[in-house]
PDB file of C-alpha atoms and ligand atoms in Angstrom:
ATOM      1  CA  UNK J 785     218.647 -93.453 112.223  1.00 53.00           C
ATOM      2  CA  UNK J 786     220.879 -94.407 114.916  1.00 47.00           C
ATOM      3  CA  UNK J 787     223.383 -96.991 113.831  1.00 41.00           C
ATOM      4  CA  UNK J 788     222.850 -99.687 116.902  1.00 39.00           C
ATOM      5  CA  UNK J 789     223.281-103.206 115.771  1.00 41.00           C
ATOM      6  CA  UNK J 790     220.836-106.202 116.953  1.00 47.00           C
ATOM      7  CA  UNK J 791     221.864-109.410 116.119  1.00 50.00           C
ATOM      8  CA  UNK J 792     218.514-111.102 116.996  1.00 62.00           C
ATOM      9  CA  UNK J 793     217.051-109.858 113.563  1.00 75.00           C
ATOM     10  CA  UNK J 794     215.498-113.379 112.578  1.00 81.00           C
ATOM     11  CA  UNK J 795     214.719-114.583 109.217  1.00 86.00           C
ATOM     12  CA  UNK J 796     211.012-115.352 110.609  1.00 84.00           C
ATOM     13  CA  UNK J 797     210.565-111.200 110.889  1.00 85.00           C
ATOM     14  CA  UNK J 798     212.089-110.734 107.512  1.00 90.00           C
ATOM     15  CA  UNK J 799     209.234-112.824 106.444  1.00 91.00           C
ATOM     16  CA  UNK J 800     206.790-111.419 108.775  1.00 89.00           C
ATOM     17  CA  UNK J 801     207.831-108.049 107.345  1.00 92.00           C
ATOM     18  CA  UNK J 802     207.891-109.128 103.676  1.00 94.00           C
ATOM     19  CA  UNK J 803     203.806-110.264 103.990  1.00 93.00           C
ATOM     20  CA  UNK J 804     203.127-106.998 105.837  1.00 92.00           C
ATOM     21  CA  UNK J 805     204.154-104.883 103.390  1.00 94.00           C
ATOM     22  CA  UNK J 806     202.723-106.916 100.450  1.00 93.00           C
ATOM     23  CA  UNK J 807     199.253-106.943 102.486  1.00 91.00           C
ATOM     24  CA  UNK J 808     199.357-102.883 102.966  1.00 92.00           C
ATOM     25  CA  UNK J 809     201.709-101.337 100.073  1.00 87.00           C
ATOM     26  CA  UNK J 810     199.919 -98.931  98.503  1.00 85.00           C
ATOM     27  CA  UNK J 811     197.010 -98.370 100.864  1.00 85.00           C
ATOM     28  CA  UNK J 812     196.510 -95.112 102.801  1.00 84.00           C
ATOM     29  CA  UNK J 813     198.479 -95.062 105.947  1.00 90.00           C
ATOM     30  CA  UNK J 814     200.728 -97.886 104.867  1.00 94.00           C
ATOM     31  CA  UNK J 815     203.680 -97.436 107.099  1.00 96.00           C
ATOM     32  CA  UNK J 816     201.757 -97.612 110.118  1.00 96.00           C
ATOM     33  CA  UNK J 817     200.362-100.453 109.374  1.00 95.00           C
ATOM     34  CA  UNK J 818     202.792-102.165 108.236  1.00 95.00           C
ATOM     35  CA  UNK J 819     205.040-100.951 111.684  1.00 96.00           C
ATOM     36  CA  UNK J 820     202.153-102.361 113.449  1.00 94.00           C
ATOM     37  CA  UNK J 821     201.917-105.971 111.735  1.00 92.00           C
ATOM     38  CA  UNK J 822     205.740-105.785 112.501  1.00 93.00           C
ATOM     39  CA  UNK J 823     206.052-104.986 115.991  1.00 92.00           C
ATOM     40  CA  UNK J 824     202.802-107.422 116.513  1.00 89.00           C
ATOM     41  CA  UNK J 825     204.719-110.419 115.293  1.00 88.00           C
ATOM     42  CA  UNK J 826     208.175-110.095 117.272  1.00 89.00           C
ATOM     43  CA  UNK J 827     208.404-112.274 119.925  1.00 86.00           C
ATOM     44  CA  UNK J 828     209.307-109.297 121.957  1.00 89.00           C
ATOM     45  CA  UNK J 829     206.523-106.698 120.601  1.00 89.00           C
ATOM     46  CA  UNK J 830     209.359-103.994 119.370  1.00 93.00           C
ATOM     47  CA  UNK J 831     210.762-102.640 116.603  1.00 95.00           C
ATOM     48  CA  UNK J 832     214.121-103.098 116.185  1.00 94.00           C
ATOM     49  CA  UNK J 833     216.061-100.782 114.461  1.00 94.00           C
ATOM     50  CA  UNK J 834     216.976-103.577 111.930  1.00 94.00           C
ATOM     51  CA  UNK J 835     213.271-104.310 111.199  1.00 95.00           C
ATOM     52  CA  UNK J 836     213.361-100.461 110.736  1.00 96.00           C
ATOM     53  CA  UNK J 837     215.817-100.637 108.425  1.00 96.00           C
ATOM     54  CA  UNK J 838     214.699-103.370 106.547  1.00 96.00           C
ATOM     55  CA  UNK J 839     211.133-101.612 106.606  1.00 96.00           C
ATOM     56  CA  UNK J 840     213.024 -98.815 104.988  1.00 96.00           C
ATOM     57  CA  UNK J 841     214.793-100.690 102.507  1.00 95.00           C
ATOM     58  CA  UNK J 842     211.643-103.000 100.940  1.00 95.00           C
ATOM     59  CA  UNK J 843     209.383 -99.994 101.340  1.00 95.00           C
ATOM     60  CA  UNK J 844     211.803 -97.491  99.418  1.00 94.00           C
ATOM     61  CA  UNK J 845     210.039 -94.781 102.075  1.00 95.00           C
ATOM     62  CA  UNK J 846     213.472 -93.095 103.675  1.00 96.00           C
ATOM     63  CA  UNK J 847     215.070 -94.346 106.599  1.00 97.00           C
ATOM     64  CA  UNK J 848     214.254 -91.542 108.857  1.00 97.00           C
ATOM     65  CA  UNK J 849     210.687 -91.112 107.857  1.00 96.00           C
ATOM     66  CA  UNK J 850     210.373 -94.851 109.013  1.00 97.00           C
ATOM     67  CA  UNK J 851     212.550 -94.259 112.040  1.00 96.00           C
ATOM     68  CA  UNK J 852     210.850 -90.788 112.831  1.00 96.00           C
ATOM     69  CA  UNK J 853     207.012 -92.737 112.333  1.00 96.00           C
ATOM     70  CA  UNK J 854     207.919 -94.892 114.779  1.00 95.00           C
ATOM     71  CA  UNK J 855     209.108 -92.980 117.372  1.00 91.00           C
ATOM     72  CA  UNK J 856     206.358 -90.266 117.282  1.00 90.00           C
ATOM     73  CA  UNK J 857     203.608 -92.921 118.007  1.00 88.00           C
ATOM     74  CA  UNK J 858     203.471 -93.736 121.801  1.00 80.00           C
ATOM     75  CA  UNK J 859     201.630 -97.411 120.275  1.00 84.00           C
ATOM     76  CA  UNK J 860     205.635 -98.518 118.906  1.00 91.00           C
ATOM     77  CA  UNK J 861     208.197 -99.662 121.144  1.00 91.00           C
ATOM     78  CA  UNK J 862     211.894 -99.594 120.221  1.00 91.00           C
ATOM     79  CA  UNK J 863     213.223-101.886 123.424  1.00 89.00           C
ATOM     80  CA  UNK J 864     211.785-105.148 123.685  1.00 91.00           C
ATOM     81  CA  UNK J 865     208.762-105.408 126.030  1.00 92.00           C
ATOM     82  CA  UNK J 866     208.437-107.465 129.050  1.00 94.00           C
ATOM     83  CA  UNK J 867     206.196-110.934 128.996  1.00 93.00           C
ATOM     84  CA  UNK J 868     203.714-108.495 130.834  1.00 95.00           C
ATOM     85  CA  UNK J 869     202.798-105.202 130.321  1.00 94.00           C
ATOM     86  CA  UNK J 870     201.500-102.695 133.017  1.00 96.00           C
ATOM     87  CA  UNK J 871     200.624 -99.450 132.339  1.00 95.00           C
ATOM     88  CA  UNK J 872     199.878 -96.599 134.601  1.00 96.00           C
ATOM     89  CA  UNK J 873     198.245 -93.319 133.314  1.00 96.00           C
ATOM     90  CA  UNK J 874     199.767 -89.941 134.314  1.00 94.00           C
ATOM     91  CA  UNK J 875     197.436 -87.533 133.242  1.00 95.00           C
ATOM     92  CA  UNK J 876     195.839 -84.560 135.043  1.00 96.00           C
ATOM     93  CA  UNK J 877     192.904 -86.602 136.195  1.00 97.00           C
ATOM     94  CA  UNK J 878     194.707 -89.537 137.524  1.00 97.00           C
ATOM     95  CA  UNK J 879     197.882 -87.664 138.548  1.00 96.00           C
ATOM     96  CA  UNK J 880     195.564 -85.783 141.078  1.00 97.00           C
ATOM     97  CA  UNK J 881     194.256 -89.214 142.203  1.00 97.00           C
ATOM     98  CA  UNK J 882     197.211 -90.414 143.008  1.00 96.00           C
ATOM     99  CA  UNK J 883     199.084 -92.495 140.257  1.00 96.00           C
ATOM    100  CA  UNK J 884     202.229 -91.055 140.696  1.00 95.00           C
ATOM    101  CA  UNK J 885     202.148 -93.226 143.947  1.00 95.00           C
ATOM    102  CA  UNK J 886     200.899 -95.820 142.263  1.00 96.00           C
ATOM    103  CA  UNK J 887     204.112 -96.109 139.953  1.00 95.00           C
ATOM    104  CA  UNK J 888     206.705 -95.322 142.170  1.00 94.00           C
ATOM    105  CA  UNK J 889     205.101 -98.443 144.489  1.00 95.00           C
ATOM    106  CA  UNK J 890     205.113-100.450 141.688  1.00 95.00           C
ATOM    107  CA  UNK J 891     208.454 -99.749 140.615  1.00 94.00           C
ATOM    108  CA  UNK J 892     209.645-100.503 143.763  1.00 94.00           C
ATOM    109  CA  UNK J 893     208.038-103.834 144.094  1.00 94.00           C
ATOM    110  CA  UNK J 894     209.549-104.699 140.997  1.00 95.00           C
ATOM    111  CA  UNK J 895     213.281-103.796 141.708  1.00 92.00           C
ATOM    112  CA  UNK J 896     212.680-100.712 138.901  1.00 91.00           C
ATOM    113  CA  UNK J 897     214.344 -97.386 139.513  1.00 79.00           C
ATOM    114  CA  UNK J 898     212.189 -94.213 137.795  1.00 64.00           C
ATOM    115  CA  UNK J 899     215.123 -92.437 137.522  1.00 58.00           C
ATOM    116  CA  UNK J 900     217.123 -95.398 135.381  1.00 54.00           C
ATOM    117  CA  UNK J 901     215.985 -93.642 132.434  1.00 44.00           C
ATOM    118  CA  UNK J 902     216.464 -90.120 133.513  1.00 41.00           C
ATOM    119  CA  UNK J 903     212.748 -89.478 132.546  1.00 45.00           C
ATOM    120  CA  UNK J 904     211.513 -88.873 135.883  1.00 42.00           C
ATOM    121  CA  UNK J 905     208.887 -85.547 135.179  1.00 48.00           C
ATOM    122  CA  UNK J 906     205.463 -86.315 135.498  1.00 50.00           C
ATOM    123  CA  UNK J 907     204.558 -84.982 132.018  1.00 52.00           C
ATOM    124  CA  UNK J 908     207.557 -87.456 130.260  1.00 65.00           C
ATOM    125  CA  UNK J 909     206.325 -91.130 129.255  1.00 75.00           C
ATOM    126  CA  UNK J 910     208.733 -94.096 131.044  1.00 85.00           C
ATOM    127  CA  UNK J 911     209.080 -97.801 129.834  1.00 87.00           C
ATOM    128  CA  UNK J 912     211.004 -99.598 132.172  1.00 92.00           C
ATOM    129  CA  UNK J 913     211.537-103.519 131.590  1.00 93.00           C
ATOM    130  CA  UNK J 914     212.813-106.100 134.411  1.00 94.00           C
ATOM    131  CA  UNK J 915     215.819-107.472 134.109  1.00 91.00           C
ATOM    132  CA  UNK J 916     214.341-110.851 133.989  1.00 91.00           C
ATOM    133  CA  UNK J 917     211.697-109.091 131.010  1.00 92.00           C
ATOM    134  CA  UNK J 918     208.841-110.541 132.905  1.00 94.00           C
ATOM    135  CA  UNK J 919     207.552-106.964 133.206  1.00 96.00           C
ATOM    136  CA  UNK J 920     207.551-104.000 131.907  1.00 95.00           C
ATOM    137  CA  UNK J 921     206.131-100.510 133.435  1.00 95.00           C
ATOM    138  CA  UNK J 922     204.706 -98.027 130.967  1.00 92.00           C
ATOM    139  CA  UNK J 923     203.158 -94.830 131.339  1.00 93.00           C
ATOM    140  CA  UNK J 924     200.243 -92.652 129.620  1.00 91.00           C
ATOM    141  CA  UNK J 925     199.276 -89.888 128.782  1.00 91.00           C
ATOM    142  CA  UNK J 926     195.470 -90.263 129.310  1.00 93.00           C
ATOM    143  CA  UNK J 927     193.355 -93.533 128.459  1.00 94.00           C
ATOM    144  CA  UNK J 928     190.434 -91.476 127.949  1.00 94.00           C
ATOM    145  CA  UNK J 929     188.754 -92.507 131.116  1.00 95.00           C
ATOM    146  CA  UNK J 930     189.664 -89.484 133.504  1.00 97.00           C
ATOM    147  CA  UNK J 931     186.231 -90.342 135.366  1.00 97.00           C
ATOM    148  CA  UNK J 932     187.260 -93.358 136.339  1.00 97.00           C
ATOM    149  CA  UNK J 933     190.619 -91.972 137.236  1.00 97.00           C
ATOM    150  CA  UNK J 934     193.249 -93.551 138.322  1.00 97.00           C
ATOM    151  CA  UNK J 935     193.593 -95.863 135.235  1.00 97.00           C
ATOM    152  CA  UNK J 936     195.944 -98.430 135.006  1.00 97.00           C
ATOM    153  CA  UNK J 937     196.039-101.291 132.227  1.00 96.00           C
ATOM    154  CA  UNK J 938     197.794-104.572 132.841  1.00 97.00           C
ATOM    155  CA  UNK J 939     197.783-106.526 130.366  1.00 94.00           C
ATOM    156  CA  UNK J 940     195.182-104.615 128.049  1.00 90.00           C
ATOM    157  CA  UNK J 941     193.217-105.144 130.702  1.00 96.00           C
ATOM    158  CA  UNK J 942     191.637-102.204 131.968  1.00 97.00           C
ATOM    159  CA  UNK J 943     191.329-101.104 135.837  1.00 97.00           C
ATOM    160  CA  UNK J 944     188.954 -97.822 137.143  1.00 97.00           C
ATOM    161  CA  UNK J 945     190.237 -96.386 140.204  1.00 97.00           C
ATOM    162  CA  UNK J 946     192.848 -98.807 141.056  1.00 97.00           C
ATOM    163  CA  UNK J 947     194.941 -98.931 143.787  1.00 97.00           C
ATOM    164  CA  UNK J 948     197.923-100.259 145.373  1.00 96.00           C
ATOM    165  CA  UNK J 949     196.217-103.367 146.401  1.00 96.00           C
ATOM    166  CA  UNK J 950     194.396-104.503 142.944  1.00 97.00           C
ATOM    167  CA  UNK J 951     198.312-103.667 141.114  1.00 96.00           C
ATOM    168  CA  UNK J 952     199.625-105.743 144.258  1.00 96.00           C
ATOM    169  CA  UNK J 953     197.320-108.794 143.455  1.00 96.00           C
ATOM    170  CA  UNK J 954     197.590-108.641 139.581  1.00 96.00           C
ATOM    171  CA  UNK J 955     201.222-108.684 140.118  1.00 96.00           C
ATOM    172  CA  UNK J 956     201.219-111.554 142.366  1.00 95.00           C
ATOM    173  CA  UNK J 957     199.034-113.703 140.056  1.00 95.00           C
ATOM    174  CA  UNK J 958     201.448-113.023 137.306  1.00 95.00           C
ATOM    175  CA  UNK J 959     204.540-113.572 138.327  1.00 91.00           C
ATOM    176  CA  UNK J 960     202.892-116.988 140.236  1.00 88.00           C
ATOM    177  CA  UNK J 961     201.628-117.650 136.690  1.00 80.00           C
ATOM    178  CA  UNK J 962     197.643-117.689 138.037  1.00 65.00           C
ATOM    179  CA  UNK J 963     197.074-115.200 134.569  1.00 64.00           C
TER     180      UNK J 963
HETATM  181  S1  FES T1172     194.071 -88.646 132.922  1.00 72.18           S
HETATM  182 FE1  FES T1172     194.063 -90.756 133.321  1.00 72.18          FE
HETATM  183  S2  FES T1172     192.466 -91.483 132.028  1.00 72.18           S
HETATM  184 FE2  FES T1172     192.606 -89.393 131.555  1.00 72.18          FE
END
């Protein structure tokens, strides 16, 4: 596990941790859930690599079988997430309707470079966050909705073939607080 301090590990997710793993010790698929209660109750909706660690250490499951569980599973996030989440699919079905447009405009109307993360291939998953963590710009593999492609999800919201426009006007009523 990489050895990153962050000094915003609160005694409030201690707790939060404690009570998730005394709610799913012992049941099947316990580390998930308990990653999921986790991430669910930081402020931020991320795991933090001290959460990790403490995961680790009240769970007595090894460090980088925690660390390694949470990284494999596209649901986790290991930076802190934006107040608002948008997230564009780049699948087959969408990618040939045009979402790679879609992203790059909304990157750019956000001040967000692709290429900050050095993930720039289609196939490769991006999470970019705005400085000001108002928003943050995910991508997907597939939602599951290729006929409706392209997908995009603000807010677990979904929207069928969306377009620059609909992002345009869910990003203005967000960042004017209308949402
Ligand atoms: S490829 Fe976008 S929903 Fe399947």
């Amino acid at each position: 596990m990489p050895s990153v301090t962050n000094n915003h590990f609160s005694s409030q997710e201690k707790s939060a941790i404690d009570r998730a793993i005394a709610q799913h010790s012992g049941h099947p698929g316990e580390l998930l859930s308990i990653l999921e209660v986790v991430q669910s109750a930081n402020p931020h909706k991320y795991l933090s690599l001290e959460a990790l660690r403490y995961v680790a250490e009240r769970t007595g499951i090894p460090p980088a079988t925690v660390y390694s569980t949470a990284t494999f599973y596209s649901l986790f996030n290991l930076e802190p997430q934006g107040d608002n989440v948008i997230c564009v699919c780049r699948g087959t079905a969408c990618h040939t309707r045009g979402s790679r447009a879609l992203l790059e405009r909304l990157c750019l109307d956000l001040g967000l470079s692709e290429h900050e993360t050095g993930e720039t291939r289609d196939s490769e998953r991006i999470a970019l966050t705005t400085p000001d963590h108002r928003f943050t710009i995910r991508t997907v593999a597939c939602f599951g909705q290729c006929a409706l492609a392209p997908v995009a999800e603000v807010n677990h919201h979904i929207f069928s073939h969306v377009n620059e426009r609909i992002l345009q006007r869910e990003v203005k009523a967000l960042t004017q607080g209308r949402k």
